[in-house]
Amino acid sequence: MDWEIARWAKLRGSSSTAFSDLLSIDNVSERLGLSYKNSRELNMLIDKELPTRPKFRREQIVVAGEAFDIFYRDVIECIKALYGDPDFADFLVFSPEHHYTDDDETVRLFSDMHTGKWWWNTQKKLDKQCPGATIIPVIISTDKTQVTVFRNKTAYPVYLTIGNIPKEIRRKPSRRAQILLAYLPTTRLDHITNKASRRRSAANLYHACMAHVLSPLEKAGLDGMAMPSGDGVSRHCHPLFACFVGDYPEQVLATAVKTTECPKCNIPPDKLENSTAPFEMRDLGAILDALAAIDVGDLEFVQACRDAGIKPVVHPFWERLPYANIFQAVTPDILHQLYQGLVKHLLSWLAQACGPAEIDARCQRLPPNHHIRLFMKGITGLSRVSGTEHAQICRFLLGIIIDIQLPGNLASARLLRAVRGLLNFLYLAQYPCHSSETLSLLDNALALFHDNKEIFIHNYNTEYTERLHIDLTKDAYRATNHKDEFAQMTQWLERKEKILRHDKFIEWRLRSNPFPHHPRPPDLSYDCTQTLTKHPSAKAVSIQRLISDYGATYFREALAQYIAQQNHFDETLSRRRLKDLAASVLLPFHSVAVYHKINVHAKPSRTATRGRNDAIPARFDTALINNGTGDSVGIEGYRVGQIRTIFSLRQKDAQSMFPPTRQPPKHLAYVEWFTPFPSTPDLQHGMYKISRFVCSGERIASIIPVSNIARSIHLIPKFGRVAPRHWTSSNVLEKCDTFFINYYIDRHSFVALR
């Protein structure tokens, strides 16, 4: 009880004052058997008794005669804490590898840092000086963030992780594979009135602080050190700065290049839009020579930096780090450069070209799907759009402009190809594993965009860092009294880490056997298994109600045909013969148990709860259905259907209607079919076009096992030049006859349905 309440107070509880007030109630502390009587005593116990990660230091950095506070941890101790954490011992990678998809080793795979070129090439260089050494790739990320809504208070956290930990673990905040390394000064340097001087001083302050924090990597990277991993094995390790994660302003600041320039290569700013312009990676040797000119004189230093294509920054933090190349270390930023950059401008152009009313009308009339967020007020009026919202918009953006009317009756083909190329590049860039073939697809997608981007002129993935801000910066700030907050934030963070660390230790001790050994993280393949609730949503729904409320118009006929097929499984039945057999089937029941949700919804309209009188409309989702021959990738063996009812038969009814050797599965579904996939997708937008499958004006439906439902699928209506205003999100599947299959709803659909 003592520990459980302490854990609750520090991880889930209210403020320290409120917790002290609770314990001050007569006899509360005594009756609970607590070893502390208020928050102060609990904090003293945590500080004294529990082990922790490296403690924060507070020091001053002097730049241009001005002193600034910096809070930081020992970078080597932080690396040791991650490298030696028992939670990661089974997953650590110690050497680079080459992975291939074929026996001839012609198609190479790139899945994580140890399969890339940097680690392999650096290992070869290091082995010449110190054979058999183990590289610890150090990954640094920075991002200034606002910690208040109205007072414009900011924090400048620096996070650290290591490439030996697989990315599937690094990217999960709950695994605590990222360490808050430092809080940099956030001063605006208002005492410097000249803007150019202020910018130079801010850059020099940033690099001076980063150099101070990372300076231990210089000796450790060259000489190496003995370092035990979580399994107790000691290796001679070289921690080397390998990767810098940040948005474009952070990249510009870290690399010391000028704004509007590429932080990696020497392409001129006015050539950035040209996909064929020749370029080379920035010459690190020439830049280091220019930085060394500071010992010659100020004017010579400034001129040398200008000639090298960088700003005159005094001793950038990466200048003396061994084997480091900041221009290679900078990583692409999916969140800010693609979602918040290109997609933001694309939305703006589409709103101007097609009109915000038409764009919003189409967004409001998309059918629901659990992969899709419905923007019922449209997307053109959104402000402060987050990366998550931009990602949601990308899932349907191409579909809503397929046949939209453009100004001057411009043909939409080039627009569709340009948007398709951009979205394909964005989705391909987020693959968890790349090969030489998918990298070629990236080039093709980019070329498709560049070949068609002129249409835009006629008229007019830091995400992990963003999530860390909440846990390690914003929550920490809220726990302070907002006076000298960084000292309180670091102390609060240390206590929280102690609680979490001790909680892990207790969990380990209480296990009957130790954690199972996994040489790699769990398999991340797509699981198509359908899971239903233990009990049905409705135990007895009459067949008549299935017809009237669920739209299962031919439920009796479809179920009779399914029963006839199972009873004559070994025969080849013609359509006429099947109908004759079905006509003789008598159903010994008038109701069935119904389920409203698996990974698709199939539920009728209902009245809203909590005193609201408005009705919640019916929802019957569409799904990709396997006929038994479909593979994990491709459309062969699949067809689209709308799920009207998911139901189960009573065991005694199933036994009376089906032969003993052909008993039906427990869960069945009534499906209305769409036409089969066409042989090829559309050449412009790449989507398959399907329609309702009807015969003599009636929709064709049948009964299938629920296990045949592979996954939900999103259909985008064929709106025409102008979206019909009587269509709504809830009725568009009934009103519209022709649809496009949306493969942008998630990564699996993007791979499987293109």
mmCIF file with all atom_site columns, C-alpha atoms in Angstrom, residues 360-370 372-378 396 400 616-622 642 692 714-717 719 723-736 739:
data_model
loop_
_atom_site.group_PDB
_atom_site.id
_atom_site.type_symbol
_atom_site.label_atom_id
_atom_site.label_alt_id
_atom_site.label_comp_id
_atom_site.label_asym_id
_atom_site.label_entity_id
_atom_site.label_seq_id
_atom_site.pdbx_PDB_ins_code
_atom_site.Cartn_x
_atom_site.Cartn_y
_atom_site.Cartn_z
_atom_site.occupancy
_atom_site.B_iso_or_equiv
_atom_site.pdbx_formal_charge
_atom_site.auth_seq_id
_atom_site.auth_comp_id
_atom_site.auth_asym_id
_atom_site.auth_atom_id
_atom_site.pdbx_PDB_model_num
ATOM 1  C CA . ASP A 1 360 ? -15.667 21.231 -47.889 1.00 0.00 ? 360 ASP A CA 1
ATOM 2  C CA . ALA A 1 361 ? -18.846 19.828 -49.426 1.00 0.00 ? 361 ALA A CA 1
ATOM 3  C CA . ARG A 1 362 ? -16.964 16.752 -50.601 1.00 0.00 ? 362 ARG A CA 1
ATOM 4  C CA . CYS A 1 363 ? -15.278 16.271 -47.225 1.00 0.00 ? 363 CYS A CA 1
ATOM 5  C CA . GLN A 1 364 ? -18.674 16.408 -45.515 1.00 0.00 ? 364 GLN A CA 1
ATOM 6  C CA . ARG A 1 365 ? -20.079 13.700 -47.796 1.00 0.00 ? 365 ARG A CA 1
ATOM 7  C CA . LEU A 1 366 ? -17.460 10.998 -47.385 1.00 0.00 ? 366 LEU A CA 1
ATOM 8  C CA . PRO A 1 367 ? -18.751 7.694  -45.988 1.00 0.00 ? 367 PRO A CA 1
ATOM 9  C CA . PRO A 1 368 ? -17.514 6.855  -42.474 1.00 0.00 ? 368 PRO A CA 1
ATOM 10 C CA . ASN A 1 369 ? -14.678 4.441  -41.844 1.00 0.00 ? 369 ASN A CA 1
ATOM 11 C CA . HIS A 1 370 ? -12.676 3.769  -38.679 1.00 0.00 ? 370 HIS A CA 1
ATOM 12 C CA . ILE A 1 372 ? -10.924 8.039  -41.656 1.00 0.00 ? 372 ILE A CA 1
ATOM 13 C CA . ARG A 1 373 ? -11.647 11.130 -39.617 1.00 0.00 ? 373 ARG A CA 1
ATOM 14 C CA . LEU A 1 374 ? -14.721 12.920 -40.955 1.00 0.00 ? 374 LEU A CA 1
ATOM 15 C CA . PHE A 1 375 ? -14.302 16.697 -41.073 1.00 0.00 ? 375 PHE A CA 1
ATOM 16 C CA . MET A 1 376 ? -17.995 17.572 -40.904 1.00 0.00 ? 376 MET A CA 1
ATOM 17 C CA . LYS A 1 377 ? -17.229 21.309 -41.044 1.00 0.00 ? 377 LYS A CA 1
ATOM 18 C CA . GLY A 1 378 ? -14.799 20.920 -43.916 1.00 0.00 ? 378 GLY A CA 1
ATOM 19 C CA . PHE A 1 396 ? -8.878  11.137 -48.723 1.00 0.00 ? 396 PHE A CA 1
ATOM 20 C CA . ILE A 1 400 ? -12.209 14.176 -53.420 1.00 0.00 ? 400 ILE A CA 1
ATOM 21 C CA . ILE A 1 616 ? -27.787 8.512  -34.746 1.00 0.00 ? 616 ILE A CA 1
ATOM 22 C CA . PRO A 1 617 ? -27.866 7.381  -38.398 1.00 0.00 ? 617 PRO A CA 1
ATOM 23 C CA . ALA A 1 618 ? -27.329 3.797  -39.466 1.00 0.00 ? 618 ALA A CA 1
ATOM 24 C CA . ARG A 1 619 ? -23.858 2.730  -40.489 1.00 0.00 ? 619 ARG A CA 1
ATOM 25 C CA . PHE A 1 620 ? -23.038 -0.213 -42.714 1.00 0.00 ? 620 PHE A CA 1
ATOM 26 C CA . ASP A 1 621 ? -19.369 -0.241 -43.656 1.00 0.00 ? 621 ASP A CA 1
ATOM 27 C CA . THR A 1 622 ? -17.720 -1.647 -46.754 1.00 0.00 ? 622 THR A CA 1
ATOM 28 C CA . GLN A 1 642 ? -21.104 -3.791 -47.907 1.00 0.00 ? 642 GLN A CA 1
ATOM 29 C CA . ARG A 1 692 ? -23.047 -1.576 -57.104 1.00 0.00 ? 692 ARG A CA 1
ATOM 30 C CA . HIS A 1 714 ? -13.010 3.043  -47.730 1.00 0.00 ? 714 HIS A CA 1
ATOM 31 C CA . LEU A 1 715 ? -14.930 4.021  -50.844 1.00 0.00 ? 715 LEU A CA 1
ATOM 32 C CA . ILE A 1 716 ? -14.874 7.567  -52.194 1.00 0.00 ? 716 ILE A CA 1
ATOM 33 C CA . PRO A 1 717 ? -18.032 8.550  -54.112 1.00 0.00 ? 717 PRO A CA 1
ATOM 34 C CA . PHE A 1 719 ? -19.025 13.202 -57.016 1.00 0.00 ? 719 PHE A CA 1
ATOM 35 C CA . ALA A 1 723 ? -21.000 17.221 -55.301 1.00 0.00 ? 723 ALA A CA 1
ATOM 36 C CA . PRO A 1 724 ? -24.782 16.639 -55.028 1.00 0.00 ? 724 PRO A CA 1
ATOM 37 C CA . ARG A 1 725 ? -25.909 18.587 -51.979 1.00 0.00 ? 725 ARG A CA 1
ATOM 38 C CA . HIS A 1 726 ? -28.591 16.040 -51.014 1.00 0.00 ? 726 HIS A CA 1
ATOM 39 C CA . TRP A 1 727 ? -25.868 13.482 -50.351 1.00 0.00 ? 727 TRP A CA 1
ATOM 40 C CA . THR A 1 728 ? -24.662 13.185 -46.767 1.00 0.00 ? 728 THR A CA 1
ATOM 41 C CA . SER A 1 729 ? -21.986 11.148 -45.048 1.00 0.00 ? 729 SER A CA 1
ATOM 42 C CA . SER A 1 730 ? -24.628 8.761  -43.721 1.00 0.00 ? 730 SER A CA 1
ATOM 43 C CA . ASN A 1 731 ? -26.560 8.213  -46.984 1.00 0.00 ? 731 ASN A CA 1
ATOM 44 C CA . VAL A 1 732 ? -23.893 8.522  -49.679 1.00 0.00 ? 732 VAL A CA 1
ATOM 45 C CA . LEU A 1 733 ? -23.339 4.750  -49.902 1.00 0.00 ? 733 LEU A CA 1
ATOM 46 C CA . GLU A 1 734 ? -27.051 4.407  -50.753 1.00 0.00 ? 734 GLU A CA 1
ATOM 47 C CA . LYS A 1 735 ? -27.390 7.443  -53.040 1.00 0.00 ? 735 LYS A CA 1
ATOM 48 C CA . CYS A 1 736 ? -24.221 7.026  -55.073 1.00 0.00 ? 736 CYS A CA 1
ATOM 49 C CA . PHE A 1 739 ? -17.063 4.670  -56.188 1.00 0.00 ? 739 PHE A CA 1
#
